[in-house]
Amino acid sequence: MLKVAVYGKGGIGKSTTVSNLAAALAGRGLRVMQVGCDPKADSTRTLMGGRRIPTILDALRSGAAPALEDIVFPGEGGVLCAEAGGPAPGRGCAGKGIVTAFEQLAALRAYEICRPDVVLYDVLGDVVCGGFAMPLRGGYADVVLVVTSGELMSLYAAGNICSAVREFSQYSGLILGGLVINERNIPHEAERIRAFAEENQLPIVARIPRCGLVQEAEEAGSTVVARFPDSGQALVYQALADRLIGAWGGGIGGRTDAPA
């Protein structure tokens, strides 16, 4: 099982990237689970036909002990979807909510029962506090990808995330896999990204161009990979899926021919 945490500043297109990556991996015959780790609980919306699923924290707040089928739902392409959720507005700590959600998945033996080939954690990365750093601890993630654009605040958040990952990697086998560039077409974007990658000694794993098909697919409650499978945009996500499996998958799901 390959466990990948995808971090990035809020609004950078991280959930779009993760959902399309999940759809691309599922299209390769892999069993995929996506866990949204954002209080907004909208990570898996395009995998669920545009609807939001009950969150793990919602299920716990109901008072009854939740079963696995109450918090994990099959979505587009068979991707298994879960949302950590968050506290009621103005109450509690969102980071602590993620810890609670992870503990509940473990208590229900979600990974042993669902047996995913790939687990994708979609994590808000504006602040890497104790809760939001949960995917980096305790063996939850093997590889971290950082989604960024060339915008200064996005790169600032990416720098903080990279520092946190390197701190955790000293005590585990956690790998900082590299950058996924979600292009915004702003002035000097390529130069800023190149300088950041060189300064932080990070490879650029993928470049995702700005494309109207993304919004069109999301408005239809779907991913680009599913709605426009032959588009150039879908091919970008397909290539990212191949690179991920080729570089770190170790032949999971019997697939050993993907390029690194």
mmCIF file of C-alpha atoms in Angstrom:
data_model
loop_
_atom_site.group_PDB
_atom_site.id
_atom_site.type_symbol
_atom_site.label_atom_id
_atom_site.label_comp_id
_atom_site.label_asym_id
_atom_site.label_seq_id
_atom_site.Cartn_x
_atom_site.Cartn_y
_atom_site.Cartn_z
ATOM 1 C CA MET A 1 0.000 0.000 0.000
ATOM 2 C CA LEU A 2 1.366 3.389 -1.052
ATOM 3 C CA LYS A 3 0.310 6.288 1.180
ATOM 4 C CA VAL A 4 0.642 9.783 -0.287
ATOM 5 C CA ALA A 5 -0.045 13.066 1.515
ATOM 6 C CA VAL A 6 -0.698 16.022 -0.767
ATOM 7 C CA TYR A 7 -0.235 19.407 0.898
ATOM 8 C CA GLY A 8 -0.724 22.947 -0.325
ATOM 9 C CA LYS A 9 -2.070 26.359 0.515
ATOM 10 C CA GLY A 10 -5.844 26.675 0.681
ATOM 11 C CA GLY A 11 -7.327 27.525 -2.710
ATOM 12 C CA ILE A 12 -4.294 26.377 -4.691
ATOM 13 C CA GLY A 13 -6.207 23.585 -6.453
ATOM 14 C CA LYS A 14 -5.005 20.794 -4.229
ATOM 15 C CA SER A 15 -8.340 18.965 -4.004
ATOM 16 C CA THR A 16 -8.794 19.177 -7.769
ATOM 17 C CA THR A 17 -5.341 17.686 -8.234
ATOM 18 C CA VAL A 18 -5.889 14.901 -5.695
ATOM 19 C CA SER A 19 -9.317 13.915 -7.026
ATOM 20 C CA ASN A 20 -8.103 13.751 -10.622
ATOM 21 C CA LEU A 21 -5.045 11.803 -9.499
ATOM 22 C CA ALA A 22 -7.326 9.383 -7.644
ATOM 23 C CA ALA A 23 -9.483 8.937 -10.739
ATOM 24 C CA ALA A 24 -6.412 8.360 -12.913
ATOM 25 C CA LEU A 25 -5.015 5.757 -10.502
ATOM 26 C CA ALA A 26 -8.384 3.979 -10.301
ATOM 27 C CA GLY A 27 -8.454 3.900 -14.091
ATOM 28 C CA ARG A 28 -5.254 1.863 -13.951
ATOM 29 C CA GLY A 29 -7.037 -0.876 -12.038
ATOM 30 C CA LEU A 30 -5.807 0.213 -8.604
ATOM 31 C CA ARG A 31 -7.964 0.360 -5.509
ATOM 32 C CA VAL A 32 -7.752 3.941 -4.269
ATOM 33 C CA MET A 33 -8.870 5.654 -1.062
ATOM 34 C CA GLN A 34 -9.014 9.441 -0.742
ATOM 35 C CA VAL A 35 -9.193 11.048 2.696
ATOM 36 C CA GLY A 36 -10.036 14.744 2.848
ATOM 37 C CA CYS A 37 -8.264 16.473 5.736
ATOM 38 C CA ASP A 38 -9.824 19.933 5.515
ATOM 39 C CA PRO A 39 -12.637 21.284 7.729
ATOM 40 C CA LYS A 40 -14.516 22.353 4.560
ATOM 41 C CA ALA A 41 -14.964 18.638 3.775
ATOM 42 C CA ASP A 42 -15.123 19.168 0.014
ATOM 43 C CA SER A 43 -12.103 17.143 -1.112
ATOM 44 C CA THR A 44 -14.123 14.255 -2.553
ATOM 45 C CA ARG A 45 -17.071 16.203 -3.978
ATOM 46 C CA THR A 46 -16.163 15.645 -7.634
ATOM 47 C CA LEU A 47 -15.696 11.927 -6.991
ATOM 48 C CA MET A 48 -19.180 11.760 -5.457
ATOM 49 C CA GLY A 49 -21.180 13.285 -8.301
ATOM 50 C CA GLY A 50 -21.065 16.767 -6.812
ATOM 51 C CA ARG A 51 -22.504 15.857 -3.418
ATOM 52 C CA ARG A 52 -20.819 16.123 -0.055
ATOM 53 C CA ILE A 53 -20.581 13.019 2.053
ATOM 54 C CA PRO A 54 -21.113 12.806 5.840
ATOM 55 C CA THR A 55 -17.841 13.482 7.611
ATOM 56 C CA ILE A 56 -16.180 11.311 10.212
ATOM 57 C CA LEU A 57 -16.622 14.003 12.860
ATOM 58 C CA ASP A 58 -20.306 14.369 11.924
ATOM 59 C CA ALA A 59 -20.745 10.628 12.424
ATOM 60 C CA LEU A 60 -19.049 10.792 15.827
ATOM 61 C CA ARG A 61 -21.138 13.797 16.885
ATOM 62 C CA SER A 62 -24.341 11.876 16.130
ATOM 63 C CA GLY A 63 -23.790 9.908 19.335
ATOM 64 C CA ALA A 64 -23.981 6.414 17.843
ATOM 65 C CA ALA A 65 -20.800 4.453 17.195
ATOM 66 C CA PRO A 66 -20.255 4.735 13.423
ATOM 67 C CA ALA A 67 -19.678 1.709 11.217
ATOM 68 C CA LEU A 68 -17.176 1.802 8.368
ATOM 69 C CA GLU A 69 -19.936 2.234 5.788
ATOM 70 C CA ASP A 70 -21.063 5.374 7.645
ATOM 71 C CA ILE A 71 -17.788 7.183 6.935
ATOM 72 C CA VAL A 72 -16.293 5.590 3.786
ATOM 73 C CA PHE A 73 -18.243 5.829 0.519
ATOM 74 C CA PRO A 74 -17.566 4.442 -2.984
ATOM 75 C CA GLY A 75 -17.260 7.179 -5.588
ATOM 76 C CA GLU A 76 -16.350 7.687 -9.220
ATOM 77 C CA GLY A 77 -14.289 4.845 -10.609
ATOM 78 C CA GLY A 78 -14.644 2.960 -7.342
ATOM 79 C CA VAL A 79 -12.508 5.436 -5.389
ATOM 80 C CA LEU A 80 -13.243 5.069 -1.663
ATOM 81 C CA CYS A 81 -13.989 8.502 -0.214
ATOM 82 C CA ALA A 82 -13.766 9.761 3.363
ATOM 83 C CA GLU A 83 -13.842 13.267 4.841
ATOM 84 C CA ALA A 84 -12.420 14.072 8.258
ATOM 85 C CA GLY A 85 -14.563 17.180 8.638
ATOM 86 C CA GLY A 86 -14.125 19.734 11.379
ATOM 87 C CA PRO A 87 -15.716 21.240 14.472
ATOM 88 C CA ALA A 88 -18.779 23.447 14.355
ATOM 89 C CA PRO A 89 -17.803 27.027 13.388
ATOM 90 C CA GLY A 90 -16.259 28.821 16.326
ATOM 91 C CA ARG A 91 -15.941 25.641 18.377
ATOM 92 C CA GLY A 92 -12.988 23.364 18.809
ATOM 93 C CA CYS A 93 -9.773 22.844 16.896
ATOM 94 C CA ALA A 94 -9.773 21.679 13.276
ATOM 95 C CA GLY A 95 -6.363 20.071 13.715
ATOM 96 C CA LYS A 96 -7.584 18.041 16.681
ATOM 97 C CA GLY A 97 -10.531 16.981 14.539
ATOM 98 C CA ILE A 98 -8.163 15.416 12.019
ATOM 99 C CA VAL A 99 -6.446 13.471 14.798
ATOM 100 C CA THR A 100 -9.824 12.177 15.957
ATOM 101 C CA ALA A 101 -10.783 11.197 12.409
ATOM 102 C CA PHE A 102 -7.564 9.273 11.875
ATOM 103 C CA GLU A 103 -8.041 7.470 15.176
ATOM 104 C CA GLN A 104 -11.552 6.477 14.103
ATOM 105 C CA LEU A 105 -10.349 5.091 10.766
ATOM 106 C CA ALA A 106 -7.757 3.061 12.649
ATOM 107 C CA ALA A 107 -10.296 1.838 15.210
ATOM 108 C CA LEU A 108 -12.571 0.583 12.422
ATOM 109 C CA ARG A 109 -9.600 -1.061 10.653
ATOM 110 C CA ALA A 110 -10.466 0.890 7.502
ATOM 111 C CA TYR A 111 -7.219 0.140 5.686
ATOM 112 C CA GLU A 112 -7.199 -3.553 6.553
ATOM 113 C CA ILE A 113 -10.819 -4.006 5.448
ATOM 114 C CA CYS A 114 -10.810 -1.751 2.358
ATOM 115 C CA ARG A 115 -7.310 -2.905 1.334
ATOM 116 C CA PRO A 116 -6.462 0.070 -0.914
ATOM 117 C CA ASP A 117 -3.423 -0.032 -3.175
ATOM 118 C CA VAL A 118 -3.042 3.746 -2.805
ATOM 119 C CA VAL A 119 -4.233 6.108 -0.075
ATOM 120 C CA LEU A 120 -4.299 9.823 -0.890
ATOM 121 C CA TYR A 121 -4.525 12.354 1.941
ATOM 122 C CA ASP A 122 -5.671 15.816 0.838
ATOM 123 C CA VAL A 123 -4.320 18.150 3.522
ATOM 124 C CA LEU A 124 -4.657 21.879 4.051
ATOM 125 C CA GLY A 125 -1.143 23.284 4.274
ATOM 126 C CA ASP A 126 -1.468 26.934 5.313
ATOM 127 C CA VAL A 127 -0.485 25.926 8.843
ATOM 128 C CA VAL A 128 1.225 22.617 9.566
ATOM 129 C CA CYS A 129 0.123 22.364 13.210
ATOM 130 C CA GLY A 130 0.007 19.148 15.194
ATOM 131 C CA GLY A 131 -3.335 18.028 13.768
ATOM 132 C CA PHE A 132 -2.690 18.942 10.157
ATOM 133 C CA ALA A 133 0.705 17.250 10.452
ATOM 134 C CA MET A 134 -1.018 13.984 11.434
ATOM 135 C CA PRO A 135 -0.507 12.413 7.957
ATOM 136 C CA LEU A 136 3.229 12.977 8.409
ATOM 137 C CA ARG A 137 3.364 11.056 11.682
ATOM 138 C CA GLY A 138 2.956 7.465 12.752
ATOM 139 C CA GLY A 139 3.540 5.947 9.337
ATOM 140 C CA TYR A 140 0.366 7.355 7.809
ATOM 141 C CA ALA A 141 2.215 8.676 4.739
ATOM 142 C CA ASP A 142 5.160 7.355 2.734
ATOM 143 C CA VAL A 143 5.479 10.246 0.280
ATOM 144 C CA VAL A 144 4.551 13.926 0.413
ATOM 145 C CA LEU A 145 3.756 16.007 -2.668
ATOM 146 C CA VAL A 146 3.409 19.772 -2.390
ATOM 147 C CA VAL A 147 1.019 21.636 -4.696
ATOM 148 C CA THR A 148 1.980 25.224 -5.426
ATOM 149 C CA SER A 149 1.821 27.952 -8.032
ATOM 150 C CA GLY A 150 4.252 30.783 -8.593
ATOM 151 C CA GLU A 151 2.291 33.119 -6.332
ATOM 152 C CA LEU A 152 4.351 34.364 -3.417
ATOM 153 C CA MET A 153 1.997 33.231 -0.642
ATOM 154 C CA SER A 154 1.639 29.806 -2.231
ATOM 155 C CA LEU A 155 5.411 29.421 -2.345
ATOM 156 C CA TYR A 156 5.684 30.685 1.240
ATOM 157 C CA ALA A 157 3.264 27.981 2.400
ATOM 158 C CA ALA A 158 5.126 25.401 0.311
ATOM 159 C CA GLY A 159 8.374 26.360 2.026
ATOM 160 C CA ASN A 160 6.821 25.845 5.470
ATOM 161 C CA ILE A 161 5.433 22.475 4.419
ATOM 162 C CA CYS A 162 8.804 21.329 3.073
ATOM 163 C CA SER A 163 10.489 22.327 6.336
ATOM 164 C CA ALA A 164 7.951 20.326 8.343
ATOM 165 C CA VAL A 165 8.332 17.263 6.124
ATOM 166 C CA ARG A 166 12.116 17.359 6.414
ATOM 167 C CA GLU A 167 11.803 17.609 10.195
ATOM 168 C CA PHE A 168 9.617 14.497 10.354
ATOM 169 C CA SER A 169 11.741 12.627 7.819
ATOM 170 C CA GLN A 170 14.679 12.637 10.239
ATOM 171 C CA TYR A 171 12.803 10.127 12.397
ATOM 172 C CA SER A 172 11.028 8.083 9.712
ATOM 173 C CA GLY A 173 11.246 6.988 6.113
ATOM 174 C CA LEU A 174 9.000 9.844 4.961
ATOM 175 C CA ILE A 175 9.919 11.039 1.459
ATOM 176 C CA LEU A 176 9.493 14.601 0.201
ATOM 177 C CA GLY A 177 8.583 13.632 -3.346
ATOM 178 C CA GLY A 178 8.549 17.047 -4.976
ATOM 179 C CA LEU A 179 6.380 19.828 -6.332
ATOM 180 C CA VAL A 180 3.190 19.702 -8.353
ATOM 181 C CA ILE A 181 2.868 23.055 -10.110
ATOM 182 C CA ASN A 182 -0.695 24.263 -10.582
ATOM 183 C CA GLU A 183 -0.027 27.093 -13.016
ATOM 184 C CA ARG A 184 -1.807 30.443 -12.607
ATOM 185 C CA ASN A 185 -0.240 32.167 -15.619
ATOM 186 C CA ILE A 186 0.981 35.123 -13.573
ATOM 187 C CA PRO A 187 4.029 37.223 -14.546
ATOM 188 C CA HIS A 188 7.409 35.615 -13.778
ATOM 189 C CA GLU A 189 5.747 32.432 -12.534
ATOM 190 C CA ALA A 190 8.185 30.048 -14.212
ATOM 191 C CA GLU A 191 11.220 31.937 -12.881
ATOM 192 C CA ARG A 192 9.881 32.007 -9.314
ATOM 193 C CA ILE A 193 9.098 28.298 -9.353
ATOM 194 C CA ARG A 194 12.478 27.411 -10.824
ATOM 195 C CA ALA A 195 14.269 29.452 -8.149
ATOM 196 C CA PHE A 196 12.179 27.901 -5.362
ATOM 197 C CA ALA A 197 12.762 24.359 -6.611
ATOM 198 C CA GLU A 198 16.503 24.921 -6.888
ATOM 199 C CA GLU A 199 16.759 26.567 -3.456
ATOM 200 C CA ASN A 200 14.867 23.698 -1.821
ATOM 201 C CA GLN A 201 16.489 20.997 -3.984
ATOM 202 C CA LEU A 202 13.116 19.666 -5.071
ATOM 203 C CA PRO A 203 12.105 18.001 -8.336
ATOM 204 C CA ILE A 204 9.044 19.243 -10.205
ATOM 205 C CA VAL A 205 6.861 16.140 -10.450
ATOM 206 C CA ALA A 206 4.164 17.671 -12.659
ATOM 207 C CA ARG A 207 3.087 20.931 -14.254
ATOM 208 C CA ILE A 208 -0.672 21.330 -14.486
ATOM 209 C CA PRO A 209 -1.728 24.038 -16.952
ATOM 210 C CA ARG A 210 -4.662 26.344 -16.280
ATOM 211 C CA CYS A 211 -7.617 24.975 -18.241
ATOM 212 C CA GLY A 212 -11.329 25.750 -18.414
ATOM 213 C CA LEU A 213 -12.181 22.059 -18.617
ATOM 214 C CA VAL A 214 -11.396 21.759 -14.907
ATOM 215 C CA GLN A 215 -14.159 24.182 -13.922
ATOM 216 C CA GLU A 216 -16.542 22.650 -16.477
ATOM 217 C CA ALA A 217 -16.018 19.179 -15.041
ATOM 218 C CA GLU A 218 -16.367 20.377 -11.448
ATOM 219 C CA GLU A 219 -19.603 22.203 -12.229
ATOM 220 C CA ALA A 220 -20.893 18.857 -13.511
ATOM 221 C CA GLY A 221 -19.786 17.182 -10.267
ATOM 222 C CA SER A 222 -17.016 15.177 -11.902
ATOM 223 C CA THR A 223 -13.286 15.048 -12.545
ATOM 224 C CA VAL A 224 -11.589 15.989 -15.799
ATOM 225 C CA VAL A 225 -10.233 12.442 -16.019
ATOM 226 C CA ALA A 226 -13.763 11.007 -16.075
ATOM 227 C CA ARG A 227 -15.623 13.703 -18.013
ATOM 228 C CA PHE A 228 -12.971 14.591 -20.585
ATOM 229 C CA PRO A 229 -10.743 11.489 -20.646
ATOM 230 C CA ASP A 230 -9.182 12.251 -24.037
ATOM 231 C CA SER A 231 -8.316 15.870 -23.259
ATOM 232 C CA GLY A 232 -4.782 17.155 -22.850
ATOM 233 C CA GLN A 233 -5.652 18.137 -19.282
ATOM 234 C CA ALA A 234 -6.661 14.578 -18.411
ATOM 235 C CA LEU A 235 -3.387 13.314 -19.880
ATOM 236 C CA VAL A 236 -1.477 15.548 -17.440
ATOM 237 C CA TYR A 237 -3.161 13.839 -14.479
ATOM 238 C CA GLN A 238 -2.637 10.438 -16.092
ATOM 239 C CA ALA A 239 1.077 11.175 -16.414
ATOM 240 C CA LEU A 240 1.227 12.223 -12.754
ATOM 241 C CA ALA A 241 -0.412 8.921 -11.772
ATOM 242 C CA ASP A 242 2.143 6.975 -13.816
ATOM 243 C CA ARG A 243 5.043 8.889 -12.323
ATOM 244 C CA LEU A 244 3.762 8.386 -8.791
ATOM 245 C CA ILE A 245 3.410 4.628 -9.209
ATOM 246 C CA GLY A 246 6.628 4.292 -11.167
ATOM 247 C CA ALA A 247 8.699 6.204 -8.635
ATOM 248 C CA TRP A 248 7.266 4.950 -5.354
ATOM 249 C CA GLY A 249 4.646 2.282 -6.028
ATOM 250 C CA GLY A 250 6.940 -0.719 -5.974
ATOM 251 C CA GLY A 251 4.696 -2.663 -8.352
ATOM 252 C CA ILE A 252 1.490 -2.323 -6.305
ATOM 253 C CA GLY A 253 -1.562 -3.779 -7.920
ATOM 254 C CA GLY A 254 0.681 -5.846 -10.165
ATOM 255 C CA ARG A 255 1.631 -2.809 -12.250
ATOM 256 C CA THR A 256 5.389 -2.539 -12.721
ATOM 257 C CA ASP A 257 5.680 -0.870 -16.126
ATOM 258 C CA ALA A 258 4.892 2.761 -15.222
ATOM 259 C CA PRO A 259 7.764 5.158 -15.950
ATOM 260 C CA ALA A 260 9.547 6.943 -13.121
#
